[in-house]
Amino acid sequence: MFLEIKNFRDVPVKKEVQLTVVGKVFRPNKKKVLALNKCLEEYFRLVNWYLNFNSTSKTFLHKNSYESAKKLFNLNTALIQTARDKAVEIVKSFNEKKKEGKVKTERPKLKRISIRFDKRCYSFAKTTNKLTPYWLTLSLNRKERVTLPVVFGERQRKFIEEALQGKWQFCTVEMVKKNGEWYAHFVLKKEIELIEPETVIGVDLGEWNIATTVAVSKQNSKPMKGKFWSGARIREIRGKYAHLRRNLQRKKRLDLVRKIGRKEERIVNQQLHIIANEIVAHAKQFEKPVIAMEKLDGIRENMNSSAKLNRRLHAWSFRKLQQYIEYKANLEGIPVVYVNPKNSSKSCHRCGHVARTKSREFRCSKCGLVYNRDLNAAINLAHALMRGMGWGSCEPPKLPDEVLTQSQDGTGEAPSVRAG
Ligand SMILES: [Zn+2]
């Protein structure tokens, strides 16, 4: 039996992508810092005030509280609205976590907040000033405005320049205070035209090889090139931190457990960014690529139940990796389509027979195919998409011409750009 294609959607032709560019407010004078701090305090109070309504409806909040909020808080009316939106987002995500049993409190508790300015209450311009060409003007309340110089790193500046040239649309700016310094997070978006594909790149995710890709062309269903990304580096990081966590738990240092948890997440994230960059760069070398990945719905068929924590961590990494790949691919104009993964790792890509797999090798008891297990799965994902696009039959392909293995020793630069 061949893979079923459920939930198949057409390859998208246009897509909106979002990007966050971070700049630092450069040496603001005391008066400006004071104004920003006061605004943050007021905004924090306002979001908390909205949280008391415990509502997930913007309309409800607007009808019942907008007028009193205007009287009670000395903030620009646009800020009153973004504070309301933030409160709604906070309540929504709290309710989600509550459903999953991840929270202990009844209500969300606000620790810190950033101020969200939208188009109505900020402007951004480039001046001829040599040292600080970029200036951000924020209107804080009915009377006060501040104009701040913002500096960017090299990579971030490239995107800000593109935005100033009209290649990106400016959305909101989040003003974030961190360790006494102020940062401006610019949210940019643009609509990208995705290319009509000629080559399908199947991307299988797994524990041994975190990613395995294979390219199949529209002209010839024989897989062209396979490539592996080892999961060893991430396994090593996971192992190291699991060990550290156990030690700290024994010593009842729960504060440190949480802290190293965040650190682990950061390090793994960085690895995932590197891998996603490499996968997209690899996909780019083919004629008009489209990426096929599996729809991840909870539990994966091929993971054993004994490693529950492991599975949760993996599910998290896989989802992140897919997000990064999709985002980075879209930026390059490469569409990404999710296909139903049913039996993708258990079916023979040559004859469709569903076999049991235990080792790293896929062995088909029907047609005798012996093949790398992950590569077989990647081909199945590519074929699922090809059938979905009506690219004709995917008749028995032979072994790929070339199988490359990518070592994963963390070379390459982690992007400072974050997926939106
Ligand atoms: Zn077979």
mmCIF file of C-alpha atoms in Angstrom, residues 88-277:
data_model
loop_
_atom_site.group_PDB
_atom_site.id
_atom_site.type_symbol
_atom_site.label_atom_id
_atom_site.label_comp_id
_atom_site.label_asym_id
_atom_site.label_seq_id
_atom_site.Cartn_x
_atom_site.Cartn_y
_atom_site.Cartn_z
ATOM 1 C CA VAL A 88 -5.277 38.677 25.278
ATOM 2 C CA GLU A 89 -2.186 36.842 23.960
ATOM 3 C CA ILE A 90 -0.981 36.197 27.515
ATOM 4 C CA VAL A 91 -4.354 34.807 28.649
ATOM 5 C CA LYS A 92 -4.577 32.622 25.537
ATOM 6 C CA SER A 93 -1.129 31.111 25.959
ATOM 7 C CA PHE A 94 -1.745 30.670 29.688
ATOM 8 C CA ASN A 95 -4.949 28.752 28.938
ATOM 9 C CA GLU A 96 -3.065 26.557 26.464
ATOM 10 C CA LYS A 97 -0.433 25.726 29.055
ATOM 11 C CA LYS A 98 -3.126 25.128 31.640
ATOM 12 C CA LYS A 99 -4.718 22.543 29.355
ATOM 13 C CA GLU A 100 -1.398 20.768 29.127
ATOM 14 C CA GLY A 101 -1.061 20.919 32.896
ATOM 15 C CA LYS A 102 2.070 23.049 32.759
ATOM 16 C CA VAL A 103 0.997 25.832 35.132
ATOM 17 C CA LYS A 104 0.477 25.889 38.847
ATOM 18 C CA THR A 105 -1.299 29.224 39.330
ATOM 19 C CA GLU A 106 -4.949 30.040 38.591
ATOM 20 C CA ARG A 107 -4.185 33.234 36.701
ATOM 21 C CA PRO A 108 -1.234 34.344 34.603
ATOM 22 C CA LYS A 109 1.308 36.282 36.605
ATOM 23 C CA LEU A 110 3.125 39.038 34.794
ATOM 24 C CA LYS A 111 6.806 39.368 35.561
ATOM 25 C CA ARG A 112 8.004 41.659 32.818
ATOM 26 C CA ILE A 113 6.698 43.116 29.627
ATOM 27 C CA SER A 114 7.941 44.900 26.532
ATOM 28 C CA ILE A 115 6.116 47.888 25.055
ATOM 29 C CA ARG A 116 4.580 47.296 21.651
ATOM 30 C CA PHE A 117 4.426 50.320 19.380
ATOM 31 C CA ASP A 118 2.503 50.062 16.141
ATOM 32 C CA LYS A 119 2.488 52.236 13.029
ATOM 33 C CA ARG A 120 0.314 54.813 14.726
ATOM 34 C CA CYS A 121 2.811 55.584 17.449
ATOM 35 C CA TYR A 122 6.289 55.207 16.008
ATOM 36 C CA SER A 123 8.306 56.417 13.080
ATOM 37 C CA PHE A 124 11.713 55.338 11.902
ATOM 38 C CA ALA A 125 14.097 57.181 9.614
ATOM 39 C CA LYS A 126 17.633 57.231 8.316
ATOM 40 C CA THR A 127 19.499 60.497 8.659
ATOM 41 C CA THR A 128 22.845 61.767 7.405
ATOM 42 C CA ASN A 129 24.293 61.477 10.903
ATOM 43 C CA LYS A 130 27.487 59.437 10.503
ATOM 44 C CA LEU A 131 27.741 57.796 13.914
ATOM 45 C CA THR A 132 24.054 57.038 14.409
ATOM 46 C CA PRO A 133 22.129 57.247 11.148
ATOM 47 C CA TYR A 134 19.022 55.409 12.379
ATOM 48 C CA TRP A 135 16.502 57.211 14.549
ATOM 49 C CA LEU A 136 13.344 55.907 16.125
ATOM 50 C CA THR A 137 10.630 58.251 17.349
ATOM 51 C CA LEU A 138 8.119 56.907 19.827
ATOM 52 C CA SER A 139 5.049 58.664 21.050
ATOM 53 C CA LEU A 140 4.550 57.602 24.618
ATOM 54 C CA ASN A 141 1.510 59.501 25.791
ATOM 55 C CA ARG A 142 -0.590 62.532 24.987
ATOM 56 C CA LYS A 143 2.299 64.917 25.486
ATOM 57 C CA GLU A 144 5.578 63.034 25.319
ATOM 58 C CA ARG A 145 7.640 61.791 22.417
ATOM 59 C CA VAL A 146 11.190 60.516 22.450
ATOM 60 C CA THR A 147 13.568 60.234 19.542
ATOM 61 C CA LEU A 148 16.240 57.592 19.978
ATOM 62 C CA PRO A 149 19.334 56.625 17.992
ATOM 63 C CA VAL A 150 19.395 52.875 17.259
ATOM 64 C CA VAL A 151 22.466 50.853 16.289
ATOM 65 C CA PHE A 152 22.420 47.494 14.507
ATOM 66 C CA GLY A 153 24.800 44.627 13.970
ATOM 67 C CA GLU A 154 25.926 43.986 10.424
ATOM 68 C CA ARG A 155 23.391 41.296 9.575
ATOM 69 C CA GLN A 156 20.537 43.170 11.184
ATOM 70 C CA ARG A 157 21.466 46.372 9.380
ATOM 71 C CA LYS A 158 21.168 44.617 6.024
ATOM 72 C CA PHE A 159 17.499 43.861 6.737
ATOM 73 C CA ILE A 160 16.781 47.335 8.125
ATOM 74 C CA GLU A 161 18.267 48.855 4.956
ATOM 75 C CA GLU A 162 16.078 46.555 2.843
ATOM 76 C CA ALA A 163 13.060 47.682 4.850
ATOM 77 C CA LEU A 164 13.951 51.347 4.357
ATOM 78 C CA GLN A 165 14.144 50.645 0.609
ATOM 79 C CA GLY A 166 10.595 49.304 0.791
ATOM 80 C CA LYS A 167 11.505 45.629 0.403
ATOM 81 C CA TRP A 168 9.970 44.870 3.787
ATOM 82 C CA GLN A 169 6.981 46.359 5.488
ATOM 83 C CA PHE A 170 7.469 47.796 8.959
ATOM 84 C CA CYS A 171 4.950 46.294 11.400
ATOM 85 C CA THR A 172 5.424 46.788 15.118
ATOM 86 C CA VAL A 173 8.361 47.719 17.323
ATOM 87 C CA GLU A 174 8.759 46.074 20.691
ATOM 88 C CA MET A 175 10.754 48.148 23.144
ATOM 89 C CA VAL A 176 12.562 45.721 25.423
ATOM 90 C CA LYS A 177 14.457 46.644 28.563
ATOM 91 C CA LYS A 178 17.151 44.160 29.430
ATOM 92 C CA ASN A 179 19.826 44.575 32.090
ATOM 93 C CA GLY A 180 19.190 48.295 32.200
ATOM 94 C CA GLU A 181 19.630 48.741 28.440
ATOM 95 C CA TRP A 182 16.921 49.391 25.887
ATOM 96 C CA TYR A 183 16.491 47.424 22.678
ATOM 97 C CA ALA A 184 14.160 47.960 19.734
ATOM 98 C CA HIS A 185 12.780 44.792 18.129
ATOM 99 C CA PHE A 186 11.469 45.701 14.692
ATOM 100 C CA VAL A 187 8.947 43.268 13.250
ATOM 101 C CA LEU A 188 9.122 43.311 9.456
ATOM 102 C CA LYS A 189 7.066 41.401 6.960
ATOM 103 C CA LYS A 190 6.836 40.841 3.261
ATOM 104 C CA GLU A 191 4.988 38.727 0.789
ATOM 105 C CA ILE A 192 7.216 36.303 -1.039
ATOM 106 C CA GLU A 193 6.435 34.697 -4.357
ATOM 107 C CA LEU A 194 7.244 31.033 -4.225
ATOM 108 C CA ILE A 195 8.666 29.354 -7.288
ATOM 109 C CA GLU A 196 6.755 26.699 -9.157
ATOM 110 C CA PRO A 197 8.710 23.572 -8.342
ATOM 111 C CA GLU A 198 10.571 21.140 -10.590
ATOM 112 C CA THR A 199 12.381 19.144 -7.901
ATOM 113 C CA VAL A 200 11.001 17.677 -4.688
ATOM 114 C CA ILE A 201 13.336 17.550 -1.718
ATOM 115 C CA GLY A 202 12.062 14.988 0.792
ATOM 116 C CA VAL A 203 13.248 15.762 4.329
ATOM 117 C CA ASP A 204 12.924 13.003 6.914
ATOM 118 C CA LEU A 205 13.591 13.747 10.579
ATOM 119 C CA GLY A 206 14.827 11.130 12.983
ATOM 120 C CA GLU A 207 16.886 10.429 16.043
ATOM 121 C CA TRP A 208 19.929 8.862 14.457
ATOM 122 C CA ASN A 209 20.123 11.219 11.521
ATOM 123 C CA ILE A 210 18.362 14.346 12.636
ATOM 124 C CA ALA A 211 17.649 15.042 8.983
ATOM 125 C CA THR A 212 17.938 13.038 5.802
ATOM 126 C CA THR A 213 17.197 14.638 2.467
ATOM 127 C CA VAL A 214 16.725 13.320 -0.997
ATOM 128 C CA ALA A 215 16.042 15.140 -4.259
ATOM 129 C CA VAL A 216 13.642 13.780 -6.858
ATOM 130 C CA SER A 217 13.050 15.602 -10.130
ATOM 131 C CA LYS A 218 9.776 16.056 -11.988
ATOM 132 C CA GLN A 219 11.364 14.639 -15.132
ATOM 133 C CA ASN A 220 12.710 11.500 -13.581
ATOM 134 C CA SER A 221 11.388 9.923 -10.419
ATOM 135 C CA LYS A 222 14.720 8.299 -9.666
ATOM 136 C CA PRO A 223 16.164 9.933 -6.526
ATOM 137 C CA MET A 224 19.127 12.081 -7.453
ATOM 138 C CA LYS A 225 21.011 12.833 -4.342
ATOM 139 C CA GLY A 226 20.755 11.850 -0.713
ATOM 140 C CA LYS A 227 22.320 13.620 2.208
ATOM 141 C CA PHE A 228 22.458 12.989 5.945
ATOM 142 C CA TRP A 229 22.692 15.325 8.906
ATOM 143 C CA SER A 230 23.880 13.416 11.920
ATOM 144 C CA GLY A 231 21.952 13.767 15.166
ATOM 145 C CA ALA A 232 25.107 12.973 17.153
ATOM 146 C CA ARG A 233 25.906 16.532 18.219
ATOM 147 C CA ILE A 234 22.396 17.124 19.559
ATOM 148 C CA ARG A 235 22.358 13.710 21.259
ATOM 149 C CA GLU A 236 25.635 14.611 22.904
ATOM 150 C CA ILE A 237 24.276 17.955 24.159
ATOM 151 C CA ARG A 238 21.106 16.269 25.411
ATOM 152 C CA GLY A 239 23.126 13.589 27.167
ATOM 153 C CA LYS A 240 25.401 16.073 28.860
ATOM 154 C CA TYR A 241 22.528 18.173 30.164
ATOM 155 C CA ALA A 242 20.471 15.165 31.266
ATOM 156 C CA HIS A 243 23.446 14.175 33.398
ATOM 157 C CA LEU A 244 23.822 17.689 34.838
ATOM 158 C CA ARG A 245 20.109 17.838 35.568
ATOM 159 C CA ARG A 246 20.155 14.546 37.449
ATOM 160 C CA ASN A 247 23.002 15.749 39.625
ATOM 161 C CA LEU A 248 21.285 19.025 40.427
ATOM 162 C CA GLN A 249 18.015 17.313 41.186
ATOM 163 C CA ARG A 250 19.776 15.086 43.628
ATOM 164 C CA LYS A 251 21.155 18.208 45.303
ATOM 165 C CA LYS A 252 17.666 19.779 45.196
ATOM 166 C CA ARG A 253 18.910 22.762 43.214
ATOM 167 C CA LEU A 254 15.715 23.256 41.223
ATOM 168 C CA ASP A 255 16.535 26.871 40.396
ATOM 169 C CA LEU A 256 19.674 25.694 38.614
ATOM 170 C CA VAL A 257 17.770 22.885 36.891
ATOM 171 C CA ARG A 258 15.561 25.449 35.222
ATOM 172 C CA LYS A 259 18.490 27.659 34.375
ATOM 173 C CA ILE A 260 20.490 24.955 32.640
ATOM 174 C CA GLY A 261 17.290 23.853 30.896
ATOM 175 C CA ARG A 262 17.157 27.236 29.223
ATOM 176 C CA LYS A 263 20.828 27.042 28.351
ATOM 177 C CA GLU A 264 20.378 23.611 26.810
ATOM 178 C CA GLU A 265 17.493 24.911 24.756
ATOM 179 C CA ARG A 266 19.637 27.781 23.472
ATOM 180 C CA ILE A 267 22.494 25.519 22.463
ATOM 181 C CA VAL A 268 20.235 22.994 20.753
ATOM 182 C CA ASN A 269 18.439 25.835 18.994
ATOM 183 C CA GLN A 270 21.709 27.114 17.626
ATOM 184 C CA GLN A 271 22.489 23.665 16.226
ATOM 185 C CA LEU A 272 19.040 23.475 14.664
ATOM 186 C CA HIS A 273 19.571 26.840 12.970
ATOM 187 C CA ILE A 274 22.854 25.611 11.510
ATOM 188 C CA ILE A 275 21.245 22.431 10.205
ATOM 189 C CA ALA A 276 18.256 24.319 8.771
ATOM 190 C CA ASN A 277 20.614 26.724 6.973
#
